[in-house]
Short mmCIF file of C-alpha atoms in Angstrom, two decimals:
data_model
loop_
_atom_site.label_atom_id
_atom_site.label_comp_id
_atom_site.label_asym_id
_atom_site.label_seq_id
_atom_site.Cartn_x
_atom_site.Cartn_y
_atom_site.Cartn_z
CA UNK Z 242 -3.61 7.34 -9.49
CA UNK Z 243 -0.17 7.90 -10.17
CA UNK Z 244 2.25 5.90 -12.60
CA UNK Z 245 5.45 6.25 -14.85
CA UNK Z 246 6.84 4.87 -17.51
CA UNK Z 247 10.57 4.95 -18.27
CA UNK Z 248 11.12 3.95 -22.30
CA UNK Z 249 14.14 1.54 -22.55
CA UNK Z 250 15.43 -0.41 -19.51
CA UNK Z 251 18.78 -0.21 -21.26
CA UNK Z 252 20.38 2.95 -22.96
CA UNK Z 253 24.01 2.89 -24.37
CA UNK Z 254 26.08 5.70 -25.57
CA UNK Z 255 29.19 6.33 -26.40
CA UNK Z 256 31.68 8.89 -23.76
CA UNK Z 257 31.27 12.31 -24.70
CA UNK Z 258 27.68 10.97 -26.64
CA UNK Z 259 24.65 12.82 -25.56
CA UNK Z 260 22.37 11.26 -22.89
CA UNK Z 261 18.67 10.93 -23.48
CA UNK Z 262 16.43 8.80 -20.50
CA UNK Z 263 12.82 9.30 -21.75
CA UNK Z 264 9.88 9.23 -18.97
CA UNK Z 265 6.23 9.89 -19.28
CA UNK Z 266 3.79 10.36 -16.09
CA UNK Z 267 0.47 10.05 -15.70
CA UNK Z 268 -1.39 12.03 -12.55
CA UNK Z 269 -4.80 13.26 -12.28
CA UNK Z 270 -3.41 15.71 -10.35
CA UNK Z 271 -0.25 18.37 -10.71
CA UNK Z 272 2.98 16.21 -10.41
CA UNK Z 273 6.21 16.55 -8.08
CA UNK Z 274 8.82 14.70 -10.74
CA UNK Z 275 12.42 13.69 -9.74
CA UNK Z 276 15.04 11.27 -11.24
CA UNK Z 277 17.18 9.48 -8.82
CA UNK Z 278 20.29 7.29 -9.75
CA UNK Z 279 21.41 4.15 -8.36
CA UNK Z 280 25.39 3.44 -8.49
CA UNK Z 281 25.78 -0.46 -7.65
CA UNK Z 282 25.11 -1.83 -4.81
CA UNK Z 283 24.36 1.66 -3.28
CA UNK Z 284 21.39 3.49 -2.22
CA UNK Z 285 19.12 5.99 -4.08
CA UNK Z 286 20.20 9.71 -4.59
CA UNK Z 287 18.21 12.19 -5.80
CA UNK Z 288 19.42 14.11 -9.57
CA UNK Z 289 17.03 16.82 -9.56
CA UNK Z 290 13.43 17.42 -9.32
CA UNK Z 291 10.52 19.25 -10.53
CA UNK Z 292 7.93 20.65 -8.14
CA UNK Z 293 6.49 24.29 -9.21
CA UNK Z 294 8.16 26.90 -11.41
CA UNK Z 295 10.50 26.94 -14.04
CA UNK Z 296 10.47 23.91 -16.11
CA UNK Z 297 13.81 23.49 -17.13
CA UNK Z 298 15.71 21.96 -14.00
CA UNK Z 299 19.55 21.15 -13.11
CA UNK Z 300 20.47 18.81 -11.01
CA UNK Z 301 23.92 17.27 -10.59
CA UNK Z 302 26.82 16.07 -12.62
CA UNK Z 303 25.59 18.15 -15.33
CA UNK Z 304 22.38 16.40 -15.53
CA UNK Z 305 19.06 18.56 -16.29
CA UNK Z 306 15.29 17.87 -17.28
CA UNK Z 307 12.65 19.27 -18.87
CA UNK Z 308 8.84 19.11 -17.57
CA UNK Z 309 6.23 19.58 -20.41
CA UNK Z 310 2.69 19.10 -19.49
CA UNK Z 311 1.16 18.74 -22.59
CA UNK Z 312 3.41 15.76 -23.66
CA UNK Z 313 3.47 14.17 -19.78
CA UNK Z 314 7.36 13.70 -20.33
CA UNK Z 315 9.94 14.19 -18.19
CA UNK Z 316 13.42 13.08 -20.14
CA UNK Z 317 16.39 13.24 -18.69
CA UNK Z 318 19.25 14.90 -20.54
CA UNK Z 319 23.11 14.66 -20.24
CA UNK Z 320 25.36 17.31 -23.64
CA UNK Z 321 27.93 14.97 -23.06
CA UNK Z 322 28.02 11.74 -21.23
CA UNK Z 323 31.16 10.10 -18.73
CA UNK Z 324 32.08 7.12 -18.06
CA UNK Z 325 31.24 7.91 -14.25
CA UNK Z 326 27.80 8.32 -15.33
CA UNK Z 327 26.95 4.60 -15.83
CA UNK Z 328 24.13 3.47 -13.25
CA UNK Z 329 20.36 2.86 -13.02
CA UNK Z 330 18.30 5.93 -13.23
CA UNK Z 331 14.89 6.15 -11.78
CA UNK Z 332 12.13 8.73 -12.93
CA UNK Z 333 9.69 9.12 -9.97
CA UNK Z 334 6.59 11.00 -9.49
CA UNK Z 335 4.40 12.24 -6.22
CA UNK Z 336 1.78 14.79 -5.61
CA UNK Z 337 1.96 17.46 -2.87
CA UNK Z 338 -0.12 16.31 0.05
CA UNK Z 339 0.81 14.34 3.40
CA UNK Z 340 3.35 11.73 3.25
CA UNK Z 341 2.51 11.22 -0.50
CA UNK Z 342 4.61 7.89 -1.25
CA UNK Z 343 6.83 8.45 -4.67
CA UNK Z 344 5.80 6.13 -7.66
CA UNK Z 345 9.18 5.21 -9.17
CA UNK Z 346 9.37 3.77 -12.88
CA UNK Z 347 10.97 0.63 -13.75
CA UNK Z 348 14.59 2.40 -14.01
CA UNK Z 349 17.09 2.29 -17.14
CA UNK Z 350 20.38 1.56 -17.10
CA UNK Z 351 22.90 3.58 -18.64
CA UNK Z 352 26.05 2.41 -20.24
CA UNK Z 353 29.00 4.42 -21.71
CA UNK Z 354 30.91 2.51 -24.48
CA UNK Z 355 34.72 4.07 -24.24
CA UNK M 96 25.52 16.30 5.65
CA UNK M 97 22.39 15.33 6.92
CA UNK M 98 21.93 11.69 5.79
CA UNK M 99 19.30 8.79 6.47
CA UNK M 100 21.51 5.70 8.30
CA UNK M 101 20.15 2.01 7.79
CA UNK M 102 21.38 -0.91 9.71
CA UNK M 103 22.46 -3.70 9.06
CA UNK M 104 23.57 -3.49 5.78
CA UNK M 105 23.15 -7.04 5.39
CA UNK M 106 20.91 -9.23 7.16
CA UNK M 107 20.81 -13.11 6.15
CA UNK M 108 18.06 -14.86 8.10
CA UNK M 109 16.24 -18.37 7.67
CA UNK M 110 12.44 -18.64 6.55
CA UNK M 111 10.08 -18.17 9.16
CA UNK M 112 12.02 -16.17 11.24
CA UNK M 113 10.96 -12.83 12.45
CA UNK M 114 13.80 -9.42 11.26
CA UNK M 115 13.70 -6.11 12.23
CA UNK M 116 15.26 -3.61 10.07
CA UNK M 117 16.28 -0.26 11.49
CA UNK M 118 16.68 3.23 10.33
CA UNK M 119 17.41 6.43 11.57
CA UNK M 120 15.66 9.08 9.50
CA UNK M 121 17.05 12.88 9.41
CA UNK M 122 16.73 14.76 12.21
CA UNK M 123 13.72 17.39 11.51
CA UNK M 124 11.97 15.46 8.86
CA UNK M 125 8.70 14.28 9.86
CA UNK M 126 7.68 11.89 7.23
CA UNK M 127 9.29 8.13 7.25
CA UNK M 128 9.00 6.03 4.42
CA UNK M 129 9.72 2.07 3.41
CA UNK M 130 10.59 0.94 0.20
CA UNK M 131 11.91 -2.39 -1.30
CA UNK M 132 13.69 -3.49 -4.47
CA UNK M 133 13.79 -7.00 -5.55
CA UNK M 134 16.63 -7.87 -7.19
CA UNK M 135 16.64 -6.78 -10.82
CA UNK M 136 12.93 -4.96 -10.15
CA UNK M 137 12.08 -1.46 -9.73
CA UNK M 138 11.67 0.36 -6.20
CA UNK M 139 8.19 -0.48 -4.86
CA UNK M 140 6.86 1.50 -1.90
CA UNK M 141 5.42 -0.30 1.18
CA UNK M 142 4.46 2.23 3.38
CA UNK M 143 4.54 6.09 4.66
CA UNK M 144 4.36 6.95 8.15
CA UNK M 145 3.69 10.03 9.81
CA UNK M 146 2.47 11.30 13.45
CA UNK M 147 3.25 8.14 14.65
CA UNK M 148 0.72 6.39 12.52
CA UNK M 149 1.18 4.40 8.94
CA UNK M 150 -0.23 7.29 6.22
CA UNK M 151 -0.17 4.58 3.84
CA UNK M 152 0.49 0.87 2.80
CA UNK M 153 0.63 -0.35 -0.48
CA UNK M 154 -0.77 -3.80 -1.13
CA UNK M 155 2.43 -5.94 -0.25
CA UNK M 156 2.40 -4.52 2.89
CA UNK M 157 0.32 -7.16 4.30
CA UNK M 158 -0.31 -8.77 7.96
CA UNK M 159 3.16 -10.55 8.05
CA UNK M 160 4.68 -6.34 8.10
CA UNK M 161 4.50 -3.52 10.47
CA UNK M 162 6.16 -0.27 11.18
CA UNK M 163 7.40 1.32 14.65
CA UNK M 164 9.06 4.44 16.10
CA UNK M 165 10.16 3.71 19.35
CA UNK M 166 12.22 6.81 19.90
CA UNK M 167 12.75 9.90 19.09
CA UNK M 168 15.03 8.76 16.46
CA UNK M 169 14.64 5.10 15.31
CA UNK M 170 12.14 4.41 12.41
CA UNK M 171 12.33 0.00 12.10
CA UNK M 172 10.73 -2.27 9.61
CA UNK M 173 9.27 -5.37 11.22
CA UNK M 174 9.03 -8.61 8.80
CA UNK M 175 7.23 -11.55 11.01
CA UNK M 176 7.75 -14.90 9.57
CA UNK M 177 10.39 -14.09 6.66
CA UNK M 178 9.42 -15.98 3.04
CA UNK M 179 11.89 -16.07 0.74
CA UNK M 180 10.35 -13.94 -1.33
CA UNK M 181 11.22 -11.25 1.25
CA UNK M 182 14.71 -11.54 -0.31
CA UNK M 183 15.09 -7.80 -1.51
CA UNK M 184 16.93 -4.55 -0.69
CA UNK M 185 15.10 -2.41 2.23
CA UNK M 186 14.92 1.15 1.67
CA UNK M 187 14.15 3.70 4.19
CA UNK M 188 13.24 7.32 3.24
CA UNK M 189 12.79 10.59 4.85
CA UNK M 190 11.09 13.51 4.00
CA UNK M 191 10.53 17.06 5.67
CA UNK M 192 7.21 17.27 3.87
CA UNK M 193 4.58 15.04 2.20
CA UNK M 194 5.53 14.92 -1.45
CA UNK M 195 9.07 16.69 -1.14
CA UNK M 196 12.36 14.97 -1.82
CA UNK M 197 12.94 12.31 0.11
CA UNK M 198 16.47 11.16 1.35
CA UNK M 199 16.74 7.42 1.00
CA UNK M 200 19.29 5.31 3.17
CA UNK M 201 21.78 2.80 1.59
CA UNK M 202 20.05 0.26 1.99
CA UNK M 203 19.59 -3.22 3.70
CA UNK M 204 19.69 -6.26 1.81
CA UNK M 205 17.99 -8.80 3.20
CA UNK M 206 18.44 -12.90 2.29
CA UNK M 207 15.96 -15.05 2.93
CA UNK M 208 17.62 -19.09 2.52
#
């Protein structure tokens, strides 16, 4: 089985203040790992993900991620955060096989104090 | 851009009446997906579809659900006998491949009163 925990369901920072989202997986089998952000009242869109390969990964609006298997995290990082980046973020998780459903966490919402 | 379309974007109906929720997924992907957010809740997934059959259903996707493809294009969420606790947004998702990114809609919120 498949599951994620996101670590705070509320993160504030100030603008131009790092951004840290911390996630941890558990999957008895290699992951597929994404983070998705929810603007409100709006739909789901995909940051970046991590499927094979390099372990650092970029996604957009300057967000990126790091996948390290021996501490089942994948945190989401942000050098310097904007006031357009306040939303819900999602860390989800999946395994490569047919029509494999994605296990979202419990999401954490980010605030930037001006 | 290729995008996955939901409508309505807002369906209010009474309890005990039957809704049908529709999608259209993108183009060449073959996997359909449908997921639901209570209000305030995380995403929970109800069920993946693929060759015309349901892949998988999670455990809230009980008798009173079912999925359909009718066309070519369509991908709809049936909800028999509405309960308010069916009040939630409806998420539809699309993927070319099991277990790659998906593409989720906008979203229908549904209202059960």
């Amino acid at each position: 089985a498949q599951s994620v925990t996101q670590l705070g369901s509320h993160v504030s920072v100030s603008e131009g203040a790092l951004v840290l989202l911390r996630c941890n997986y558990s999957s008895s089998v290699p992951p597929y790992l994404f983070w998705y952000v929810q603007y409100p009242n709006q739909g789901l869109q995909l940051l970046l993900k991590y499927t094979t390969g390099a372990t650092l990964v970029k996604g957009i609006n300057g967000f990126e991620a790091e996948f390290k298997k021996s501490e089942t995290s994948f945190h989401l990082t942000k050098p310097s955060a904007h006031m357009s980046d306040a939303a819900e973020y999602f860390c989800a998780v999946s395994r490569y096989s047919s029509a494999s459903k994605i296990i979202f966490g419990s999401g954490t919402r980010l605030s930037i104090r001006p | 851009e290729p995008e996955v379309t939901q409508t309505p974007s807002h369906q209010v109906t009474q309890m005990g009446q039957e809704v049908i929720l529709r999608c259209v997924p993108i183009s060449n992907h073959l996997y359909f997906y449908w997921y639901r957010q209570i209000l305030g809740q995380k995403v929970e997934f109800l069920v993946s579809f693929y060759n015309n059959e349901i892949s998988e259903k999670s455990e809230i996707f009980d008798d009173q659900f079912s999925v359909e493809r009718p066309d070519g294009s369509n991908f709809t969420l049936k909800i028999r006998s509405t309960k308010l606790e069916d009040s939630a947004m409806y998420f539809c998702a699309s993927s070319e491949k099991g277990g790659s990114e998906a593409f989720f809609g906008q979203g229908t919120r549904l209202t059960v009163v």
